[in-house]
């Protein structure tokens, strides 16, 4: 059985947990989220997408 979780949902859960356990402040979480939106509009977005795809593919293959 394969369970598929969107990466955005997983990252949102991580941010919520970090905020809940006060490992990061709300201001820092907002700044990082805004940085992500601005980064998505640059030429680096293709590289980031390829890197995330490669890492998630490697993790999926390691589980087999």
Coordinates of C-alpha atoms in Angstrom, one line a residue, residues 11-64:
X11 CA 6.1 21.1 5.2
X12 CA 3.0 22.9 6.7
X13 CA 2.8 20.3 9.4
X14 CA 6.5 20.7 10.2
X15 CA 6.1 24.5 10.5
X16 CA 3.0 24.1 12.7
X17 CA 4.9 21.7 15.0
X18 CA 7.9 24.1 15.2
X19 CA 5.6 27.0 16.1
X20 CA 3.8 24.8 18.6
X21 CA 7.0 23.8 20.4
X22 CA 8.4 27.3 20.2
X23 CA 11.4 26.1 18.2
X24 CA 10.8 29.0 15.8
X25 CA 8.9 32.2 16.2
X26 CA 5.9 33.3 14.1
X27 CA 7.8 36.1 12.5
X28 CA 10.5 33.7 11.3
X29 CA 7.9 31.3 9.9
X30 CA 6.3 34.2 7.9
X31 CA 9.7 35.4 6.6
X32 CA 10.6 31.8 5.4
X33 CA 7.2 31.4 3.8
X34 CA 7.6 34.7 1.9
X35 CA 11.1 33.8 0.9
X36 CA 9.7 30.6 -0.6
X37 CA 7.2 32.5 -2.6
X38 CA 9.8 34.9 -3.9
X39 CA 12.2 32.1 -4.7
X40 CA 9.5 30.3 -6.8
X41 CA 9.5 33.3 -9.1
X42 CA 13.2 33.2 -9.8
X43 CA 15.4 31.1 -12.1
X44 CA 16.3 28.9 -9.1
X45 CA 12.8 27.4 -8.9
X46 CA 13.6 24.8 -11.6
X47 CA 16.8 23.7 -9.7
X48 CA 14.9 23.5 -6.4
X49 CA 12.1 21.4 -8.1
X50 CA 14.6 19.0 -9.6
X51 CA 16.4 18.7 -6.2
X52 CA 13.2 18.0 -4.4
X53 CA 12.1 15.5 -7.0
X54 CA 15.5 13.7 -6.8
X55 CA 15.4 13.5 -3.0
X56 CA 11.9 12.3 -2.8
X57 CA 12.6 9.7 -5.5
X58 CA 15.7 8.5 -3.6
X59 CA 13.6 8.2 -0.4
X60 CA 10.9 6.3 -2.2
X61 CA 13.5 3.9 -3.6
X62 CA 15.2 3.5 -0.3
X63 CA 11.9 2.3 1.3
X64 CA 11.7 -0.7 -1.1

